[in-house]
Every structure is written in structure tokens, then in C-alpha cells.
CSV table of C-alpha atoms and ligand atoms in Angstrom, one decimal:
chain,number,residue,atom,x,y,z
A,51,MET,CA,0.1,0.0,0.0
A,52,THR,CA,1.5,3.5,-0.7
A,53,ARG,CA,1.3,5.7,2.4
A,54,ILE,CA,1.9,9.3,2.4
A,55,PRO,CA,4.1,11.2,4.9
A,56,VAL,CA,2.3,12.5,8.0
A,57,GLN,CA,3.6,14.9,10.6
A,58,SER,CA,2.0,15.6,14.0
A,59,SER,CA,2.7,17.9,16.7
A,60,ALA,CA,2.3,18.2,20.4
A,61,PRO,CA,2.6,21.5,22.8
A,62,GLY,CA,4.4,21.6,26.0
A,63,LYS,CA,2.5,22.5,29.3
A,64,ALA,CA,2.8,24.0,32.4
A,65,ILE,CA,1.0,23.5,35.9
A,66,LEU,CA,-0.4,26.5,37.1
A,67,PHE,CA,-1.8,25.1,40.7
A,68,GLY,CA,-1.7,21.8,42.6
A,69,GLU,CA,1.5,19.7,41.2
A,70,HIS,CA,2.4,16.7,43.4
A,71,ALA,CA,-0.8,17.1,45.5
A,72,VAL,CA,-2.4,16.0,42.3
A,73,VAL,CA,-0.8,12.3,42.7
A,74,TYR,CA,-2.5,12.1,45.8
A,75,GLY,CA,-6.0,12.7,44.3
A,76,GLU,CA,-6.3,16.6,44.9
A,77,PRO,CA,-7.3,18.7,41.9
A,78,ALA,CA,-4.7,20.6,39.8
A,79,ILE,CA,-4.8,22.8,36.7
A,80,ALA,CA,-2.4,22.8,33.7
A,81,VAL,CA,-2.0,24.8,30.5
A,82,PRO,CA,-0.8,24.1,27.0
A,83,VAL,CA,2.6,26.1,26.4
A,84,THR,CA,2.3,26.2,22.6
A,85,GLN,CA,5.4,28.1,22.2
A,86,VAL,CA,7.5,25.1,22.2
A,87,GLU,CA,6.5,21.7,20.9
A,88,ALA,CA,7.4,18.2,20.0
A,89,THR,CA,6.7,17.0,16.5
A,90,ALA,CA,6.6,13.5,14.9
A,91,THR,CA,7.0,12.8,10.8
A,92,VAL,CA,6.6,9.7,9.3
A,93,THR,CA,7.6,8.9,5.9
A,94,PRO,CA,7.3,5.5,4.1
A,95,ALA,CA,10.4,3.3,3.8
A,96,ALA,CA,11.2,0.4,1.0
A,97,PRO,CA,9.1,-2.6,1.6
A,98,GLY,CA,10.7,-4.7,4.4
A,99,ARG,CA,12.5,-2.2,6.2
A,100,GLY,CA,10.4,-2.0,9.2
A,101,LEU,CA,9.6,0.9,11.4
A,102,THR,CA,12.9,3.1,12.3
A,103,LEU,CA,12.6,5.5,15.0
A,104,ILE,CA,14.7,8.3,15.1
A,105,ALA,CA,15.4,11.0,18.1
A,106,VAL,CA,17.1,13.7,16.6
A,107,ASP,CA,17.7,15.8,19.6
A,108,LEU,CA,19.1,12.7,21.3
A,109,ASP,CA,21.1,11.5,18.0
A,110,GLN,CA,19.3,8.1,18.8
A,111,SER,CA,17.9,5.7,16.0
A,112,PHE,CA,16.5,2.5,16.8
A,113,SER,CA,14.5,-0.5,14.8
A,114,LEU,CA,11.1,-1.1,16.3
A,115,VAL,CA,12.0,-4.6,16.3
A,116,LYS,CA,15.8,-4.7,17.3
A,117,GLY,CA,15.9,-1.7,19.4
A,118,PRO,CA,15.7,-1.7,23.4
A,119,GLN,CA,12.2,-2.7,23.8
A,120,ASP,CA,11.7,-0.4,27.1
A,121,ALA,CA,13.0,2.8,25.4
A,122,PRO,CA,10.1,5.1,25.7
A,123,LEU,CA,9.8,5.6,22.0
A,124,VAL,CA,9.5,2.2,21.1
A,125,VAL,CA,6.9,1.4,23.9
A,126,ALA,CA,4.9,4.2,22.5
A,127,ALA,CA,5.2,2.9,18.7
A,128,ARG,CA,4.2,-0.6,19.9
A,129,LEU,CA,1.3,0.5,22.2
A,130,THR,CA,0.0,2.7,19.3
A,131,LEU,CA,0.3,-0.1,16.5
A,132,ASP,CA,-1.5,-2.8,19.2
A,133,HIS,CA,-4.0,-0.2,19.9
A,134,VAL,CA,-5.1,0.1,16.3
A,135,SER,CA,-4.3,-3.7,15.5
A,136,ALA,CA,-2.2,-2.6,12.7
A,137,PRO,CA,0.8,-4.3,11.3
A,138,VAL,CA,4.4,-2.8,11.6
A,139,PRO,CA,4.9,-0.5,8.8
A,140,ASP,CA,7.7,0.1,6.4
A,141,ALA,CA,8.3,4.0,7.7
A,142,THR,CA,10.7,6.5,9.2
A,143,LEU,CA,9.5,7.8,12.1
A,144,THR,CA,11.4,11.1,13.6
A,145,VAL,CA,10.6,12.8,16.4
A,146,GLU,CA,12.2,16.7,17.6
A,147,SER,CA,11.3,18.9,20.1
A,148,SER,CA,11.8,22.3,21.4
A,149,ILE,CA,10.6,21.4,24.8
A,150,PRO,CA,13.7,21.8,27.5
A,151,ILE,CA,14.3,18.2,28.7
A,152,ALA,CA,13.6,17.2,32.5
A,153,SER,CA,12.5,20.7,33.2
A,154,GLY,CA,8.6,20.8,34.4
A,155,LEU,CA,7.3,21.8,30.5
A,156,GLY,CA,6.1,18.1,29.8
A,157,SER,CA,8.8,17.1,27.0
A,158,GLY,CA,8.5,13.3,27.6
A,159,ALA,CA,4.6,13.4,27.1
A,160,ALA,CA,5.0,15.9,24.2
A,161,VAL,CA,7.0,13.4,22.6
A,162,SER,CA,4.7,10.6,22.8
A,163,THR,CA,2.1,12.5,22.0
A,164,ALA,CA,3.3,13.6,18.9
A,165,LEU,CA,4.5,10.1,18.0
A,166,VAL,CA,1.3,8.5,18.9
A,167,ARG,CA,-0.5,10.4,17.2
A,168,ALA,CA,1.5,10.6,13.7
A,169,LEU,CA,2.0,6.8,13.9
A,170,ALA,CA,-1.9,6.2,14.2
A,171,SER,CA,-2.8,8.6,11.2
A,172,PHE,CA,0.3,7.0,9.1
A,173,VAL,CA,-1.5,3.6,9.4
A,174,GLY,CA,-4.9,5.1,8.8
A,175,VAL,CA,-6.4,5.2,12.1
A,176,PRO,CA,-6.7,8.9,13.7
A,177,LEU,CA,-7.0,8.7,17.4
A,178,THR,CA,-9.3,10.7,19.7
A,179,ALA,CA,-7.7,12.9,22.4
A,180,ALA,CA,-9.0,10.3,25.4
A,181,GLU,CA,-7.2,7.6,23.1
A,182,VAL,CA,-3.7,9.4,22.9
A,183,SER,CA,-3.8,10.5,26.3
A,184,GLY,CA,-4.5,7.0,27.6
A,185,LEU,CA,-1.7,5.7,25.6
A,186,VAL,CA,0.9,8.6,26.2
A,187,TYR,CA,-0.1,7.6,30.0
A,188,GLU,CA,1.2,3.7,29.4
A,189,VAL,CA,4.5,5.4,28.3
A,190,GLU,CA,4.6,7.9,31.0
A,191,LYS,CA,4.8,5.2,33.5
A,192,ILE,CA,8.3,4.6,32.3
A,193,HIS,CA,9.5,7.9,32.9
A,194,HIS,CA,8.2,8.2,36.5
A,195,GLY,CA,6.5,4.9,37.8
A,196,THR,CA,3.4,6.8,39.2
A,197,PRO,CA,2.2,9.6,37.1
A,198,SER,CA,-1.2,11.5,38.2
A,199,GLY,CA,-1.8,11.7,34.6
A,200,ILE,CA,-1.7,15.5,34.2
A,201,ASP,CA,0.9,15.9,31.6
A,202,ASN,CA,-0.3,13.7,28.8
A,203,THR,CA,-4.3,15.1,29.4
A,204,VAL,CA,-3.3,18.6,29.0
A,205,ILE,CA,-0.8,17.8,26.0
A,206,ALA,CA,-3.1,15.3,24.5
A,207,TYR,CA,-6.3,17.9,25.0
A,208,GLY,CA,-4.6,20.7,24.1
A,209,ARG,CA,-6.4,23.0,26.3
A,210,PRO,CA,-6.7,24.3,29.7
A,211,THR,CA,-7.6,21.6,31.9
A,212,TYR,CA,-8.5,20.8,35.7
A,213,PHE,CA,-7.6,17.6,36.4
A,214,VAL,CA,-8.4,15.2,39.2
A,215,ARG,CA,-6.4,11.6,39.0
A,216,GLY,CA,-8.8,9.0,38.3
A,217,ALA,CA,-12.1,10.9,37.9
A,218,ALA,CA,-14.7,8.8,36.3
A,219,ALA,CA,-15.9,11.6,34.3
A,220,GLY,CA,-12.5,12.4,32.7
A,221,PRO,CA,-10.5,15.8,32.6
A,222,GLU,CA,-12.7,18.8,32.5
A,223,LEU,CA,-11.5,21.4,30.3
A,224,LEU,CA,-11.7,25.1,31.3
A,225,SER,CA,-13.5,28.0,29.9
A,226,VAL,CA,-11.3,31.0,30.4
A,227,GLY,CA,-13.3,33.6,31.7
A,228,ALA,CA,-10.5,36.5,30.4
A,229,PRO,CA,-7.2,35.7,29.2
A,230,PHE,CA,-4.1,36.2,31.0
A,231,ARG,CA,-0.5,35.7,30.6
A,232,LEU,CA,2.3,33.8,31.8
A,233,LEU,CA,6.2,33.9,31.8
A,234,ILE,CA,8.0,31.0,32.5
A,235,ALA,CA,11.8,31.1,33.0
A,236,ASP,CA,14.0,28.3,33.1
A,237,THR,CA,16.6,27.9,36.1
A,238,GLY,CA,18.6,25.6,33.6
A,239,VAL,CA,18.8,23.0,36.5
A,240,PRO,CA,17.3,19.8,35.1
A,241,SER,CA,15.3,18.2,37.8
A,242,PRO,CA,14.0,14.5,36.8
A,243,THR,CA,10.4,14.3,37.8
A,244,LYS,CA,10.6,11.0,39.5
A,245,ARG,CA,13.6,11.5,41.6
A,246,VAL,CA,11.2,14.4,43.6
A,247,VAL,CA,8.0,12.6,43.2
A,248,ASP,CA,9.7,9.9,45.3
A,249,GLN,CA,11.5,12.2,47.7
A,250,VAL,CA,7.7,13.6,48.3
A,251,ARG,CA,6.4,10.2,48.8
A,252,LYS,CA,9.1,9.3,51.5
A,253,GLY,CA,8.2,12.8,53.3
A,254,TRP,CA,4.6,11.6,53.2
A,255,GLU,CA,5.2,8.2,54.7
A,256,ARG,CA,7.3,9.8,57.4
A,257,GLU,CA,5.0,12.1,58.3
A,258,PRO,CA,1.4,11.4,56.3
A,259,ASP,CA,-0.3,13.8,58.5
A,260,ARG,CA,1.7,17.1,57.8
A,261,TYR,CA,2.3,16.0,54.2
A,262,GLY,CA,-1.5,15.2,54.0
A,263,ALA,CA,-2.7,18.4,55.4
A,264,LEU,CA,-0.4,20.4,52.8
A,265,PHE,CA,-1.9,18.1,50.0
A,266,GLU,CA,-5.5,18.9,51.0
A,267,ARG,CA,-4.6,22.9,51.1
A,268,ILE,CA,-2.8,22.7,47.8
A,269,GLY,CA,-6.2,21.0,46.6
A,270,GLY,CA,-8.3,23.8,47.7
A,271,VAL,CA,-5.8,26.7,46.2
A,272,ALA,CA,-6.5,24.5,42.8
A,273,ARG,CA,-10.5,24.7,43.4
A,274,GLU,CA,-10.1,28.3,43.9
A,275,GLY,CA,-7.6,28.9,41.4
A,276,ARG,CA,-10.4,26.9,38.9
A,277,ARG,CA,-13.4,29.3,40.1
A,278,ARG,CA,-11.2,32.1,39.7
A,279,ILE,CA,-10.0,31.5,36.4
A,280,GLU,CA,-13.9,30.9,34.8
A,281,ALA,CA,-14.8,33.8,36.7
A,282,GLY,CA,-12.4,35.7,34.5
A,283,ASP,CA,-11.0,37.2,38.2
A,284,VAL,CA,-7.0,37.5,36.8
A,285,ASP,CA,-6.3,39.7,39.6
A,286,ALA,CA,-7.1,37.2,42.1
A,287,LEU,CA,-4.8,34.6,40.4
A,288,GLY,CA,-1.4,36.4,41.6
A,289,PRO,CA,-2.0,35.8,45.3
A,290,LEU,CA,-3.0,32.3,44.8
A,291,MET,CA,0.2,31.5,42.9
A,292,ASP,CA,2.4,32.8,46.0
A,293,GLU,CA,0.1,30.7,48.2
A,294,ASN,CA,0.5,27.6,46.3
A,295,GLN,CA,4.3,28.2,45.9
A,296,SER,CA,4.5,28.7,50.0
A,297,LEU,CA,2.7,25.2,50.1
A,298,LEU,CA,5.4,23.7,47.6
A,299,VAL,CA,8.2,25.4,49.8
A,300,ASP,CA,6.6,23.4,53.2
A,301,LEU,CA,6.8,20.3,50.5
A,302,GLY,CA,10.4,20.6,50.1
A,303,VAL,CA,10.1,20.8,46.5
A,304,SER,CA,11.6,24.4,45.9
A,305,SER,CA,15.3,25.0,45.4
A,306,PRO,CA,17.5,28.2,45.9
A,307,ARG,CA,17.4,28.9,42.2
A,308,LEU,CA,13.6,28.6,42.0
A,309,ASP,CA,13.4,30.9,45.0
A,310,VAL,CA,15.6,33.6,43.4
A,311,LEU,CA,13.5,33.9,40.4
A,312,ILE,CA,10.2,33.7,42.1
A,313,GLU,CA,11.2,36.6,44.0
A,314,VAL,CA,13.0,38.6,41.6
A,315,ALA,CA,9.7,38.4,39.1
A,316,ARG,CA,7.6,39.3,42.2
A,317,SER,CA,10.0,42.2,42.8
A,318,ALA,CA,10.0,43.4,39.2
A,319,GLY,CA,6.1,43.7,39.2
A,320,ALA,CA,4.9,40.2,38.3
A,321,ALA,CA,1.3,39.8,40.1
A,322,GLY,CA,2.2,36.2,41.7
A,323,ALA,CA,5.0,33.3,41.0
A,324,LYS,CA,5.6,29.8,41.6
A,325,LEU,CA,7.6,27.0,40.6
A,326,ALA,CA,6.1,24.5,38.1
A,327,GLY,CA,5.9,21.2,37.7
A,328,ALA,CA,8.1,18.5,39.9
A,329,GLY,CA,10.6,21.6,41.0
A,330,GLN,CA,13.8,21.3,42.6
A,331,GLY,CA,14.9,22.9,39.6
A,332,GLY,CA,13.2,23.2,36.3
A,333,ASN,CA,10.7,26.1,35.4
A,334,MET,CA,9.2,28.5,37.3
A,335,LEU,CA,6.2,30.8,36.2
A,336,ALA,CA,4.8,34.3,36.5
A,337,LEU,CA,1.7,35.9,36.1
A,338,VAL,CA,2.6,39.1,34.3
A,339,ARG,CA,0.4,42.1,33.1
A,340,PRO,CA,1.1,42.6,29.4
A,341,GLU,CA,3.0,46.0,30.1
A,342,MET,CA,5.2,44.5,32.4
A,343,LEU,CA,6.5,41.5,30.3
A,344,ASP,CA,9.4,42.8,29.1
A,345,GLU,CA,10.6,44.1,32.3
A,346,VAL,CA,9.8,41.2,34.6
A,347,ALA,CA,11.7,39.0,31.4
A,348,ALA,CA,14.6,41.1,31.6
A,349,ALA,CA,14.8,40.8,35.3
A,350,LEU,CA,15.0,37.1,35.3
A,351,GLU,CA,17.5,36.7,32.6
A,352,ARG,CA,19.8,39.3,34.6
A,353,ALA,CA,19.1,36.8,37.4
A,354,GLY,CA,20.4,33.8,35.6
A,355,ALA,CA,17.2,32.3,33.9
A,356,VAL,CA,18.4,30.5,30.7
A,357,ARG,CA,15.4,31.6,28.8
A,358,THR,CA,12.2,32.6,29.2
A,359,ILE,CA,8.9,31.8,27.4
A,360,ARG,CA,5.5,34.0,27.3
A,361,THR,CA,2.4,32.1,26.8
A,362,ASP,CA,-1.4,33.3,26.7
A,363,VAL,CA,-3.9,31.1,28.6
A,364,THR,CA,-7.0,31.7,26.6
B,212,PMV,O1,8.1,17.7,36.0
B,212,PMV,P1,6.9,17.5,35.7
B,212,PMV,O2,6.3,18.5,34.7
B,212,PMV,O3,6.5,16.2,34.8
B,212,PMV,O4,5.6,17.5,36.7
B,212,PMV,C1,4.9,16.1,37.2
B,212,PMV,C2,4.0,16.9,38.3
B,212,PMV,C3,3.8,16.3,39.5
B,212,PMV,O5,2.6,16.6,40.2
B,212,PMV,C4,5.1,16.3,40.3
B,212,PMV,C5,3.7,14.7,39.0
B,212,PMV,C6,2.4,14.2,38.6
B,212,PMV,O6,2.5,12.9,38.3
B,212,PMV,O7,1.6,14.7,38.6
């Protein structure tokens, strides 16, 4: 059968409220970050060549059949072909991403999302967002064992999402009452999610009451965040981000570099700021009025942010 090349992409993501507590059943809110993205391109190969997977950024190339069977790209491709009951196509699948790795912006989930979508389309069975999200969740388990599912969900749906782990009704896509702008800044310190999630779990096992109370308060912040986002009460979101940050500090997942960037953003005029994702490195995000963006971004860069990204939540 002659097939035509297919390309799919997937955005990065940032967690606005509720990281870590979401692993323990509390709600969280995440938004897509479309200024960075992963893309997957599938092109036909000569008959009998099988499927070759190329990760451009990692300078790696695998054959689906002969490659390490636990490599995330191989797992994602196998799960997709099994899900759509398609034989292994003769093709080359290339993934590329502008999303920094291990920095809380969902690079792993975005690469898997782009791959799953492109491969399914290539074999003629385009998938729904729910199907893509479910398959990517399985791949995410390799990255960090007990993912809440928020990354694959917000990235596969590509919309601001209110997420509760295991909710029977599935994810709730938010309608944003008034658009607002976020400035994301990278500490440049990679922080593997699994390590930080494991550390929080150990803390919770040691001090279940204290951690349990922090998770509940973070969940309360996320619920209130939802109300304010839907009501278009943008001014009230900044203080809520600050409150979330101080609870994350109590959980032990901030870091001196994050603390500095968060403080610099606030002093330069951000309405609120917090770490984003697992923490102990990676990115922070700040709520910034449009007229203050240049000033806050410049202050963050002077303070050592390796890059800043501006994104609108709409
Ligand atoms: O570092 P990230 O963006 O993958 O953040 C993970 C968010 C956590 O709540 C810390 C873990 C999870 O599975 O939700």
C-alpha cells in the first residue's frame, strides 16, 4: 500500500496549580504551552525495512524490532500499533522537540503524544484525544512510575484542564473567563520528575499528617484557582500562585535557584509566581500584566534564567 508522509505536533505544558498534591488525588490545573512543541514525522520506507525511530535531539535511532524494547519511543510505537491493530509499517518516524528536557514542561509526554498521533494517522487510524492521552499515560509510567496523568491529559487535549486523578468523568476542560499571560523562566537545572516525586512520597510516609494537610491545602488552592479562572478574576490569581508556592516550599520541592527567580519576578512587577512541575529545578512561572512583560523577563534573565517563554492562557 502506498502511504503519504504524516506530521503531528504536541505542545509543552505548565502546571498552574496543584502539582504533587495531584498525585494524591487532589485537583490540579495545567495549561498547554504552544510556544514550544514536539513534532513527529512519518515517511514511507522501502518494503521490508520495518519501522525506524529517530530521536533527533538525543541523536538516537532504533529499529522497532531490534531496538531496546523498554525505550519510551519503542514502547509508544508498539502500544499505538497494538491499539489500532495495525502491522508494523515500513516507515521512518522522526521526533524532534523544542521543549527542554526534565524541566517541568512536559517534554516526554509531548514527544510521545506527537509520535502516537503521527503513527496512528500514518497507518490510517486517527485517534481521539482520549485515546492518545491513554496511550501516552502508559508510556509516562516508564518515565516516573506513578504519574498522576495530568501531563498526558493537558498535552493530548491541548486545552487548559482541571484534572483529578482517576476521575470517572475524565478531565474537565476549562473555559477561561478572561485571557491572561504567563511568563515561564528556566533555572537551567534539570530535575527528573521521578526523583522529586519519590522524595515527596518518602516525606509523606514519614509524616503522613503534615504532608496530608499540605496536599489538602494545595487542592483547595487549585479549586479556588478554577473558580477565579472561570470567573475571569485574573487579579486574584497572582496571590493564589504565591500561596501555592509557599505550600510547595513547605513540601520541600523548591530550590534556592527557584526561590531567587520567583522573588525577582515578584519584585519586578509580576502579580504572582511559583515553580511549575516537579520542582527542585526546571521552570518557574509568573503571572504578568502585558505592559510589565519586558521588564520582568529582563530581570529574570539578569538573575540567571537560561530562557523565558511567554504564553497566553485563553
Ligand atoms: O515535572 P513534571 O512537569 O512532569 O511535573 C509532574 C507533576 C507532578 O505533580 C509533580 C507529578 C505528577 O505525576 O503529576
